[in-house]
mmCIF file of C-alpha atoms and ligand atoms in Angstrom:
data_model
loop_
_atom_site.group_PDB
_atom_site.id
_atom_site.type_symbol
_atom_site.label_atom_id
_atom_site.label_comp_id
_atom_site.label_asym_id
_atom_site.label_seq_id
_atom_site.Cartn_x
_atom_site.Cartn_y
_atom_site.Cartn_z
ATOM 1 C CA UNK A 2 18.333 -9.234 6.186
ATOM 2 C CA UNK A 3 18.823 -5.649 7.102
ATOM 3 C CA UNK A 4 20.047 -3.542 4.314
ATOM 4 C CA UNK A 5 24.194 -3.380 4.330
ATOM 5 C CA UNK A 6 24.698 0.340 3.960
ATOM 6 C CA UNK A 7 23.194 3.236 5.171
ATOM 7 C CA UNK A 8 19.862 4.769 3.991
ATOM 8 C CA UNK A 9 20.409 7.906 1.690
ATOM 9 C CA UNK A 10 16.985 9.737 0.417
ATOM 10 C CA UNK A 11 17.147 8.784 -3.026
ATOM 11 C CA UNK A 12 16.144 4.871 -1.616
ATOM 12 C CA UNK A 13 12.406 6.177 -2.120
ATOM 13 C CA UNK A 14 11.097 10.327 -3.017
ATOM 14 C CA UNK A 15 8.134 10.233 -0.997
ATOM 15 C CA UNK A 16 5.030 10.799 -2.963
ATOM 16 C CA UNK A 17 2.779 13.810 -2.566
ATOM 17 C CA UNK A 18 5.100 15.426 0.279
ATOM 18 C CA UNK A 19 3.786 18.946 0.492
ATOM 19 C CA UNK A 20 0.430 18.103 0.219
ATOM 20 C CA UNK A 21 0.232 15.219 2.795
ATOM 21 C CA UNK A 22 2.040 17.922 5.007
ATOM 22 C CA UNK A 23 -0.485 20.694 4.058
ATOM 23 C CA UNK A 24 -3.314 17.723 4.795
ATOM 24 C CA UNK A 25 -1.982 16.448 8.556
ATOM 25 C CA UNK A 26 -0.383 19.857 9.578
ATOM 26 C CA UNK A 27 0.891 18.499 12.430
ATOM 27 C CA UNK A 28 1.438 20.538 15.576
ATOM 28 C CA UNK A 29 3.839 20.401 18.641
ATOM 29 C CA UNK A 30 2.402 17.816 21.516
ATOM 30 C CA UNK A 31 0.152 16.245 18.701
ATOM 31 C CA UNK A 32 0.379 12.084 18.035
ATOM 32 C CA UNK A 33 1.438 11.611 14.299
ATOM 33 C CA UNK A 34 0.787 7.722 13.391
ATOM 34 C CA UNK A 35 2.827 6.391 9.907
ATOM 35 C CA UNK A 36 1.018 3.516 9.015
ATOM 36 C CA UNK A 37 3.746 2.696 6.367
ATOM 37 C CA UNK A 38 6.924 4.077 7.188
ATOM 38 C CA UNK A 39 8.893 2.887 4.474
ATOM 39 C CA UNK A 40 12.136 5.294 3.997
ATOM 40 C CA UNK A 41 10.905 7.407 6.448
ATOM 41 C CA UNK A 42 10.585 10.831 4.101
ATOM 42 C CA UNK A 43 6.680 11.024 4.674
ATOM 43 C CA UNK A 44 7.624 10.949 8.840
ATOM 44 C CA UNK A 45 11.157 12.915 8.547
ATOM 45 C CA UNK A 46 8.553 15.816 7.287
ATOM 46 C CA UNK A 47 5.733 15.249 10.058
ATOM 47 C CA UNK A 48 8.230 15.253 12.568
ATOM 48 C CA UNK A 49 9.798 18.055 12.131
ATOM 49 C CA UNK A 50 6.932 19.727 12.345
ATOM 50 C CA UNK A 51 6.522 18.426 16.094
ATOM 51 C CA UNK A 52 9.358 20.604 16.824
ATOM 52 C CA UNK A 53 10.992 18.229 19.645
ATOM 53 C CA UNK A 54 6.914 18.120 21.520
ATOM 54 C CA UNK A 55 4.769 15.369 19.958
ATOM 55 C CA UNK A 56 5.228 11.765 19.557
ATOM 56 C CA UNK A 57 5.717 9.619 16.560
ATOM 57 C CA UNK A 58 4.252 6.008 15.887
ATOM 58 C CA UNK A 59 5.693 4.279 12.546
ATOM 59 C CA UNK A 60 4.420 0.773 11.348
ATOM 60 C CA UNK A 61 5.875 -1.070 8.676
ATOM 61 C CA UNK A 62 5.748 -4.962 7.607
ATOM 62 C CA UNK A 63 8.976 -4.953 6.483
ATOM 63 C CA UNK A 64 11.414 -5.093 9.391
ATOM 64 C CA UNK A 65 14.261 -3.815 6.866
ATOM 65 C CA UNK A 66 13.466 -0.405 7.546
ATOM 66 C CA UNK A 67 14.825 -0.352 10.880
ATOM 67 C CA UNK A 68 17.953 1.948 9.703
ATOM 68 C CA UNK A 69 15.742 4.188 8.014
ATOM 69 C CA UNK A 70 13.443 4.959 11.304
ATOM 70 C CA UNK A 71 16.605 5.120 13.795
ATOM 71 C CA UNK A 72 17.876 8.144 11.326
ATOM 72 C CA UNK A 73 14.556 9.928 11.738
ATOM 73 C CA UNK A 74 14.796 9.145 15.736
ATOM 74 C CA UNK A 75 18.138 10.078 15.898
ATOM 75 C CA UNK A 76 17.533 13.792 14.105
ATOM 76 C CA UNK A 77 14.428 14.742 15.973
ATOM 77 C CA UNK A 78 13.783 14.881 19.566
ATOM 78 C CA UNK A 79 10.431 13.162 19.911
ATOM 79 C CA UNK A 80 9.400 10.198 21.520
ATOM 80 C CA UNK A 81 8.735 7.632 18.265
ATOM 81 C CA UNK A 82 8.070 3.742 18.455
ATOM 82 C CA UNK A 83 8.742 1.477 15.162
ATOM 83 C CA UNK A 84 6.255 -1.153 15.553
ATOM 84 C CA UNK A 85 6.243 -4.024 13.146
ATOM 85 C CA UNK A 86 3.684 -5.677 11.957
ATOM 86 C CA UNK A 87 0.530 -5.860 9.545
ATOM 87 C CA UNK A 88 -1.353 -1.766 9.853
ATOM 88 C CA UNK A 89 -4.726 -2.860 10.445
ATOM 89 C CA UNK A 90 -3.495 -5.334 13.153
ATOM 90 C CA UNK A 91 -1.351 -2.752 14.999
ATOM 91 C CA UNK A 92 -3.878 0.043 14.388
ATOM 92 C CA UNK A 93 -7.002 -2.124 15.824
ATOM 93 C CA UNK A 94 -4.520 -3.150 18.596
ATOM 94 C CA UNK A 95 -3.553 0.413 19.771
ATOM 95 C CA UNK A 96 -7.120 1.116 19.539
ATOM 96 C CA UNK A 97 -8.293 -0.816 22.008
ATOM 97 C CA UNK A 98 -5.396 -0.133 24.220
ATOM 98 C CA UNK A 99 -6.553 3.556 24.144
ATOM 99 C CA UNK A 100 -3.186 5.344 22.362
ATOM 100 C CA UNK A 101 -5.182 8.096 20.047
ATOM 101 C CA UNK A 102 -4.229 10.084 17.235
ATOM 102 C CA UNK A 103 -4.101 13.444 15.610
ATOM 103 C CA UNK A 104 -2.663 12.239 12.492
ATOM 104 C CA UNK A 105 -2.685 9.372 10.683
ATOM 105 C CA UNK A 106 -1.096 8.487 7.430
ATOM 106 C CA UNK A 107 -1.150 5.522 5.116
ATOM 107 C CA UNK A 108 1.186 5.472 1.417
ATOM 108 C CA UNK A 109 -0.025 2.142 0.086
ATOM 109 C CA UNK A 110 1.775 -0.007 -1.953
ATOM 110 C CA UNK A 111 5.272 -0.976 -2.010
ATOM 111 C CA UNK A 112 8.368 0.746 -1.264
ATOM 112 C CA UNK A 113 11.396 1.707 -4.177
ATOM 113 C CA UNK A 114 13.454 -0.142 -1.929
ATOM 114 C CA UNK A 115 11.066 -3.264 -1.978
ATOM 115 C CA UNK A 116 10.822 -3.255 -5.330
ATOM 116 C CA UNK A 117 14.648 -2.514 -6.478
ATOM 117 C CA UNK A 118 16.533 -5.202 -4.442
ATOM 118 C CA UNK A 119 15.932 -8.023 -6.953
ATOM 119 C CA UNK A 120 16.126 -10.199 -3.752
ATOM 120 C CA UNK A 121 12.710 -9.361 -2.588
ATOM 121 C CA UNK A 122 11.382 -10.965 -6.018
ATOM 122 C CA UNK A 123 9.164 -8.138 -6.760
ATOM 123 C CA UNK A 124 10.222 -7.557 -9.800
ATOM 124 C CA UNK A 125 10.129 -8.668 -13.602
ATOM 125 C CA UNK A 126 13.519 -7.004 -14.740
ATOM 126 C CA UNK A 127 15.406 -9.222 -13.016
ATOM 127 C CA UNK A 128 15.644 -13.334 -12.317
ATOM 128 C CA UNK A 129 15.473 -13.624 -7.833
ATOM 129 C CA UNK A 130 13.588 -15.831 -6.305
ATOM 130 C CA UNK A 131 9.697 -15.576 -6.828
ATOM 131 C CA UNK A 132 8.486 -14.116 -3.237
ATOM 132 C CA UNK A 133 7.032 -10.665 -3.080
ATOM 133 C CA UNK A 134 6.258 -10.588 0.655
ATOM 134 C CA UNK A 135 6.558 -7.184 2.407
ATOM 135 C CA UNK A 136 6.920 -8.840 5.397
ATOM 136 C CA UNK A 137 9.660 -11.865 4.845
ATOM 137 C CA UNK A 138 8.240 -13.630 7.743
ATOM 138 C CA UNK A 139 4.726 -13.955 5.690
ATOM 139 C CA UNK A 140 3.605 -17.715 5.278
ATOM 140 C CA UNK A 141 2.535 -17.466 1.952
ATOM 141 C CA UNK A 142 5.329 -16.543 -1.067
ATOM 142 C CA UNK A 143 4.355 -15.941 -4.623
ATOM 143 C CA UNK A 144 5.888 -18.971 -5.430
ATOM 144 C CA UNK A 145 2.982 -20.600 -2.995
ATOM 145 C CA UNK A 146 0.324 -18.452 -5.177
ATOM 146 C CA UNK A 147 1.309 -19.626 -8.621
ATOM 147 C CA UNK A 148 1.838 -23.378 -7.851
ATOM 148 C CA UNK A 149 -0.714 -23.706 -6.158
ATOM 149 C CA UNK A 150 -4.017 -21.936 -6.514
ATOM 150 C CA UNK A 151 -6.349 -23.104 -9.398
ATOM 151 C CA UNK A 152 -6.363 -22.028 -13.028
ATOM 152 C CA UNK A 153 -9.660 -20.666 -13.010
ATOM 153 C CA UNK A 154 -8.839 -18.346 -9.682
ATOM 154 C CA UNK A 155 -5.078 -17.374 -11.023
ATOM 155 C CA UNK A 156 -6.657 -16.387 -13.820
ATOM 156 C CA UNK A 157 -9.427 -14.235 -11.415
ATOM 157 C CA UNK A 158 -6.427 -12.506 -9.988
ATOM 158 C CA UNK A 159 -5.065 -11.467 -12.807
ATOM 159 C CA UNK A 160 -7.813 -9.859 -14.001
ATOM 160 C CA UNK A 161 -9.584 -8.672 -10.641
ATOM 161 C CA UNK A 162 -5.725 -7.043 -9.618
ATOM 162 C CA UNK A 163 -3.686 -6.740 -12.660
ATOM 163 C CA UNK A 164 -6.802 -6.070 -15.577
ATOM 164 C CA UNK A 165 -4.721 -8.822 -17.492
ATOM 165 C CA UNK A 166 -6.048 -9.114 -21.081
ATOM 166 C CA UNK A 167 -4.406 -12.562 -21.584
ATOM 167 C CA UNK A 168 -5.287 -13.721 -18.195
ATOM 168 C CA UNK A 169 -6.638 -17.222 -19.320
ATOM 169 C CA UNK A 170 -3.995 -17.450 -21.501
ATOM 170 C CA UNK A 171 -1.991 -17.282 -18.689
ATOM 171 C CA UNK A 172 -3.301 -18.842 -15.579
ATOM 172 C CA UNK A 173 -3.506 -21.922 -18.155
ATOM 173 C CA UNK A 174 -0.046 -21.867 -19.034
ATOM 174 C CA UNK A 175 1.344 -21.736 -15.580
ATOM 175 C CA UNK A 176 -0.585 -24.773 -14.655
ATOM 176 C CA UNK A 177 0.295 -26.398 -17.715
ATOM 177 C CA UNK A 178 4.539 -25.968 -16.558
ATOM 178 C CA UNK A 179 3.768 -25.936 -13.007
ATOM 179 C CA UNK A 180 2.741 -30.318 -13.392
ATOM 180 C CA UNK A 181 6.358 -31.095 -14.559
ATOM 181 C CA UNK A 182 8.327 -28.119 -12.706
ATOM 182 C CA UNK A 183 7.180 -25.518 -10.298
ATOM 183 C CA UNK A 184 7.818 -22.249 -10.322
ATOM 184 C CA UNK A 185 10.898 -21.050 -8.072
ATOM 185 C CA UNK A 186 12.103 -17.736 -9.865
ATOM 186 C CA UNK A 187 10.546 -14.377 -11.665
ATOM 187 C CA UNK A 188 12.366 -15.120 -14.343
ATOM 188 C CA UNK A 189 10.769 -18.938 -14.929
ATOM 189 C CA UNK A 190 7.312 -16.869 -14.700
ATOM 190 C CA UNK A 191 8.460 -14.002 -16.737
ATOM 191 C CA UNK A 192 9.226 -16.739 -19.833
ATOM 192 C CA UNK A 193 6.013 -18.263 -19.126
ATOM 193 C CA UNK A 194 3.930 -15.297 -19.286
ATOM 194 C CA UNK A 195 5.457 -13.901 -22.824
ATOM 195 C CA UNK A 196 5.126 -17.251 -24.317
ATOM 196 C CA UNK A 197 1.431 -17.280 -23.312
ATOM 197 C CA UNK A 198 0.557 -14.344 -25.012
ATOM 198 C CA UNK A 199 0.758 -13.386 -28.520
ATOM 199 C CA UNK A 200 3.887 -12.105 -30.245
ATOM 200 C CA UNK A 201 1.860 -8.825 -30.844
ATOM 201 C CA UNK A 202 1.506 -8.417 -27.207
ATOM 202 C CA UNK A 203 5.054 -8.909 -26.130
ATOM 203 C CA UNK A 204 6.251 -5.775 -27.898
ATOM 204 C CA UNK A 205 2.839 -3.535 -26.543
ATOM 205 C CA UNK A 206 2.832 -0.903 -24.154
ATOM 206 C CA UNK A 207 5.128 -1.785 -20.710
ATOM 207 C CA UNK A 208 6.532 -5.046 -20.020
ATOM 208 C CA UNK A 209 4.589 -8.247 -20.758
ATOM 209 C CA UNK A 210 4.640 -9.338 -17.589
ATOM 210 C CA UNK A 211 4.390 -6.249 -15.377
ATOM 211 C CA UNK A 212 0.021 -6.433 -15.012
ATOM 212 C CA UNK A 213 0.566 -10.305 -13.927
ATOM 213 C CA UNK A 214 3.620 -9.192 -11.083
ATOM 214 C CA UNK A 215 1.495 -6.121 -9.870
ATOM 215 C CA UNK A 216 -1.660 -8.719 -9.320
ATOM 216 C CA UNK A 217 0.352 -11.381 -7.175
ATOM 217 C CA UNK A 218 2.171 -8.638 -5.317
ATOM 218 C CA UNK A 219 -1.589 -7.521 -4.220
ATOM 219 C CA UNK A 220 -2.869 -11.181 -3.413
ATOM 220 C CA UNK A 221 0.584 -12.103 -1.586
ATOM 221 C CA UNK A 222 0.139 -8.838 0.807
ATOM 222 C CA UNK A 223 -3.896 -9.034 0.892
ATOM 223 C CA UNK A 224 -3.237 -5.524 0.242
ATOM 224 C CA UNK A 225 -6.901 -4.600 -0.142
ATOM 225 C CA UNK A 226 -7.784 -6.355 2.736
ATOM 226 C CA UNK A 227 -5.648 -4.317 4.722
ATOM 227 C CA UNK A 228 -6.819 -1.493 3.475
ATOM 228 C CA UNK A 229 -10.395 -2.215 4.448
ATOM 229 C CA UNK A 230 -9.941 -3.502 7.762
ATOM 230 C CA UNK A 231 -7.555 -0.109 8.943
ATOM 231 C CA UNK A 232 -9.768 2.186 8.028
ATOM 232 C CA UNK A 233 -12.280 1.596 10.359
ATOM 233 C CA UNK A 234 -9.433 1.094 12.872
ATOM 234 C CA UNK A 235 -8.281 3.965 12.038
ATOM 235 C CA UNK A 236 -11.027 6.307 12.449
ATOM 236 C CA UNK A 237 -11.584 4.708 15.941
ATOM 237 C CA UNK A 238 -7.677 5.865 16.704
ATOM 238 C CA UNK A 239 -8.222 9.589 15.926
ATOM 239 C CA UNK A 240 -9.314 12.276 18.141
ATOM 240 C CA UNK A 241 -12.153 14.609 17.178
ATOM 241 C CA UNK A 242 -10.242 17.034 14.813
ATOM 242 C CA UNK A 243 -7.798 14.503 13.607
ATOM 243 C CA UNK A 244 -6.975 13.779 9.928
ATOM 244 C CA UNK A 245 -6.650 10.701 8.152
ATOM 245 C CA UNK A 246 -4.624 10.920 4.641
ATOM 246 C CA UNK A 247 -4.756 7.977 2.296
ATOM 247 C CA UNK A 248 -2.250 7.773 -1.201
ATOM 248 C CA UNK A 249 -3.843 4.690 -3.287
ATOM 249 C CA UNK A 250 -1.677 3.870 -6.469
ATOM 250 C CA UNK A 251 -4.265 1.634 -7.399
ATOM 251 C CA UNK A 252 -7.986 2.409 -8.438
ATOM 252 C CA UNK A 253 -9.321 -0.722 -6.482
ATOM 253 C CA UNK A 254 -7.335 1.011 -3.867
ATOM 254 C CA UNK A 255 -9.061 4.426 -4.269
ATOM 255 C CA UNK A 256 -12.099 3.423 -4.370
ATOM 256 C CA UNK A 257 -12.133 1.302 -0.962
ATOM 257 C CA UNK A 258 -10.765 4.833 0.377
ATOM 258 C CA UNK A 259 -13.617 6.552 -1.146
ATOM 259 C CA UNK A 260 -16.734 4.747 -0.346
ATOM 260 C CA UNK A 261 -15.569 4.392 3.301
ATOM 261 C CA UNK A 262 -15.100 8.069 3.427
ATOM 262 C CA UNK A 263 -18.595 8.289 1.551
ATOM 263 C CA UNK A 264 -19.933 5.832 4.223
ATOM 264 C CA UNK A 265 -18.682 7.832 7.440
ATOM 265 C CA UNK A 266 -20.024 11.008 5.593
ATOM 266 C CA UNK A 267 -23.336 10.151 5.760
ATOM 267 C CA UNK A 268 -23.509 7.786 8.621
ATOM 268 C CA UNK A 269 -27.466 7.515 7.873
ATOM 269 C CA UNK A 270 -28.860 3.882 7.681
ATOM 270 C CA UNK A 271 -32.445 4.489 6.896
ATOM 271 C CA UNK A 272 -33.523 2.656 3.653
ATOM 272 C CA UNK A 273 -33.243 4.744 0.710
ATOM 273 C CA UNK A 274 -36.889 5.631 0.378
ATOM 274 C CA UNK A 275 -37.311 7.584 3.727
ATOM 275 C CA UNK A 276 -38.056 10.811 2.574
ATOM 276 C CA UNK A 277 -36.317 12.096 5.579
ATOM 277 C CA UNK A 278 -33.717 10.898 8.325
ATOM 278 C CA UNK A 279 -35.472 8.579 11.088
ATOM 279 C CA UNK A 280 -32.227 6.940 12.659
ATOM 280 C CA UNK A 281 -30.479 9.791 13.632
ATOM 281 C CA UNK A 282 -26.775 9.200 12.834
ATOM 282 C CA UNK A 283 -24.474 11.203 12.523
ATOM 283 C CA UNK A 284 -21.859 11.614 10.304
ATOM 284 C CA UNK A 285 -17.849 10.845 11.993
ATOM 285 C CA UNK A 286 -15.288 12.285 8.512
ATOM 286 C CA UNK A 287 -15.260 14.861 6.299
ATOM 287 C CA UNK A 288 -13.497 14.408 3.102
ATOM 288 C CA UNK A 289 -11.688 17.789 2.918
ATOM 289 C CA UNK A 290 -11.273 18.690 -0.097
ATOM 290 C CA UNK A 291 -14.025 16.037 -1.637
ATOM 291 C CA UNK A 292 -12.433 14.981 -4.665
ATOM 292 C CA UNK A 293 -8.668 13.173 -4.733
ATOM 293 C CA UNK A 294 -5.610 15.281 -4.608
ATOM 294 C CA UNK A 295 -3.253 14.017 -7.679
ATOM 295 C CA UNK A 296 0.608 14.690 -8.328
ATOM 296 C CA UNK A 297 1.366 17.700 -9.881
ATOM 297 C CA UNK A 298 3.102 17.340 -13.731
ATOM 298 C CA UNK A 299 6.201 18.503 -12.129
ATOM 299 C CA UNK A 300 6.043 15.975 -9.316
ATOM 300 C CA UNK A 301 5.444 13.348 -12.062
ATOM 301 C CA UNK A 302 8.168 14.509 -14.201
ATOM 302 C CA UNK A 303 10.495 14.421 -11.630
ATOM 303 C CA UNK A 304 9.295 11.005 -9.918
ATOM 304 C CA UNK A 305 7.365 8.762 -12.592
ATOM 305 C CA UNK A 306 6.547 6.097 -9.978
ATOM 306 C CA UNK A 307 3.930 9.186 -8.518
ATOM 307 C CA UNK A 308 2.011 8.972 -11.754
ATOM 308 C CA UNK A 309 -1.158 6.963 -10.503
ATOM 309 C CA UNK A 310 -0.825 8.310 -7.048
ATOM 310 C CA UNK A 311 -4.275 9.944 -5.410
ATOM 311 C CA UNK A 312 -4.337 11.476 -1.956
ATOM 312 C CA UNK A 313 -7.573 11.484 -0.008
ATOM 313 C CA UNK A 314 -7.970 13.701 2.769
ATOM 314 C CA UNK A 315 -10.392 13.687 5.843
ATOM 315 C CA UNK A 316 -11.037 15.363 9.442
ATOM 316 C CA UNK A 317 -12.587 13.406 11.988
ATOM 317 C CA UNK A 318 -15.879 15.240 13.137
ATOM 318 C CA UNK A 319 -17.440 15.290 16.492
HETATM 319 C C1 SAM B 419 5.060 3.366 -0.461
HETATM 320 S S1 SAM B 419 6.032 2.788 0.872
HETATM 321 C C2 SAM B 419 5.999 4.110 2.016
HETATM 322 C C3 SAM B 419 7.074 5.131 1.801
HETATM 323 C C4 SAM B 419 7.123 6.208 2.864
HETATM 324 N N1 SAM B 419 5.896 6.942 2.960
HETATM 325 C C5 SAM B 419 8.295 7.152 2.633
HETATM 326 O O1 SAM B 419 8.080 8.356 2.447
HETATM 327 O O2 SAM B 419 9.447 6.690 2.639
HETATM 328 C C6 SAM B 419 4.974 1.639 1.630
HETATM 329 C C7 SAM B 419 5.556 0.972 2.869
HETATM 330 O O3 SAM B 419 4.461 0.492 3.625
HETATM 331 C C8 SAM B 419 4.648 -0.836 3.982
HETATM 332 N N2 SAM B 419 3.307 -1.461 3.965
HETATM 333 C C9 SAM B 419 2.470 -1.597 2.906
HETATM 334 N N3 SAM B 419 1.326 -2.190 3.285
HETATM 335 C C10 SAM B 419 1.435 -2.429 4.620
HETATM 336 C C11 SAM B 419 0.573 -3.007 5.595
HETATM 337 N N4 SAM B 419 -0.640 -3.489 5.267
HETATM 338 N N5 SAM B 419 0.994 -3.057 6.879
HETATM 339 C C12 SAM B 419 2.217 -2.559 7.227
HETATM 340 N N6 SAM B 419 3.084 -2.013 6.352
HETATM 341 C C13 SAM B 419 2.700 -1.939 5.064
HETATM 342 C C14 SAM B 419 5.591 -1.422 2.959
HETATM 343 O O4 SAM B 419 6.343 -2.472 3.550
HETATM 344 C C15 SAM B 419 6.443 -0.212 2.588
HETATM 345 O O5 SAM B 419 7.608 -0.159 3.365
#
């Protein structure tokens, strides 16, 4: 369902603006892909910067944000295309159909607008209907994770995704409801969870249940499997000069970003003892600067959700 009124900017404050502007610099006639277009505020700033001569490719999974990319079509005279779909499908795709880039961008993770309409069932404040799929078309729900998957691997994800402390507690409880009544609604998991864990816990740091919803959110989505399949993709999309920018909220995130940029950086693939370079490789990124780029205290102040962001940077060599 497509959202009923118009998108303003405050639907989602794009994280890390200035510097993923600073990082892509993009210049008139130049190809600018948006991996994950959400609101539209990372594009709205890329585009402009095309000044009416470039063109503009935006992917999302989530065909609500339709409105958002017809406002950004509407203000700026560029050719753009919304295509829908999963990024490292529609990235490998326009690879092999020979569309290149001079700019790509990917701001992983879910959208404000995802997680505030309680309908979407991402999140723990409020009793909707246990989903979590970006994409509503998605097979699997996070209703479909939590009745069915096994104790011992719910209880995996919630540690592997969400570092849940009470994780067996947990998984075990689920199951244990799950035989008379499955799970339908956040809410039925939200009771479950802080009745699994002890009364100590349930007054800690952050909601009870917030490490638990952030771990099924990542398994619905395969989010780091996405992740690892684009990049490749998209280093085969980018010209020689092009930049890649990456913002992770998550450090399983981060670090798939950095040891792939570690990997293309030195490309060699002699083993480790060769005192010097026999296969002649070369390297295809460099991380510019090396290290992650984090939100500013002011940034953070002014837009808490940018708190564990990290922006990775790299220029396609060669
Ligand atoms: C953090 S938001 C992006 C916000 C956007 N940069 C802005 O400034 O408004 C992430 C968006 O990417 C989409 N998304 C996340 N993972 C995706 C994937 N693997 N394939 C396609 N879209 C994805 C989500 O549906 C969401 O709309």
């Amino acid at each position: 369902m497509l959202p009923s009124v118009l998108p303003t900017e405050a639907d989602h404050v794009s994280v890390l603006a200035d510097e993923v502007l600073a990082a892509l610099a993009p210049r008139p006639g130049e190809t600018v892909v948006d991996c994950t277009f959400g609101a539209g505020g990372h594009s709205d700033l890329l585009a402009a910067r095309l000044r009416g001569e470039g063109k503009l490719i935006a992917i999302d999974r989530d065909p609500t944000v339709e409105p958002y990319f017809e406002r950004i079509r509407r203000t700026h005279a560029i050719k753009a295309r919304l295509l829908h779909g999963e990024f490292s499908t529609v990235l490998a795709q326009l690879a092999d159909n020979g569309v290149r880039a001079d700019a790509i961008l990917m701001d992983l993770g879910v959208s404000s607008m995802q997680l505030d309409r309680p309908e979407r069932g991402f999140s723990y404040a409020v009793d909707a209907p246990l989903d979590m799929r970006m994409d509503p078309s998605a097979e699997e729900t996070a209703a479909d994770v939590v009745n069915q998957t096994d104790e011992r691997e719910l209880a995996g994800i919630f540690v592997r995704y969400g570092e849940e402390r009470y994780a067996r507690q947990i998984a075990r409880a689920i199951v244990r409801r799950r035989d008379n009544q499955p799970f339908l609604r956040t809410g039925d998991l939200v009771e479950t969870i802080k009745a699994a864990i002890p009364a100590p816990a349930r007054f800690g740091e952050g909601h009870p249940a917030k490490r638990v919803f952030q771990a099924l959110r990542i398994e619905v989505n395969d989010e780091l499997g996405s992740v690892e399949r684009a990049l490749p993709a998209a280093l085969e999309m980018l010209r020689p000069g092009g930049r890649l920018a990456v913002i992770s909220f998550h450090s399983l995130e981060d670090r798939i970003v950095k040891q792939f940029l570690r990997r293309e950086e030195h490309n060699c693939t002699c083993p480790p003892d060769f005192p010097v370079c026999a296969c002649g490789s070369e390297a295809t990124l460099r991380a510019m600067p090396r290290r992650a780029i984090r939100p500013s205290a002011a940034e953070v102040a002014r837009n808490p959700r940018s708190q564990s962001a990290r922006l990775r940077v790299a220029v396609k060599v060669g």
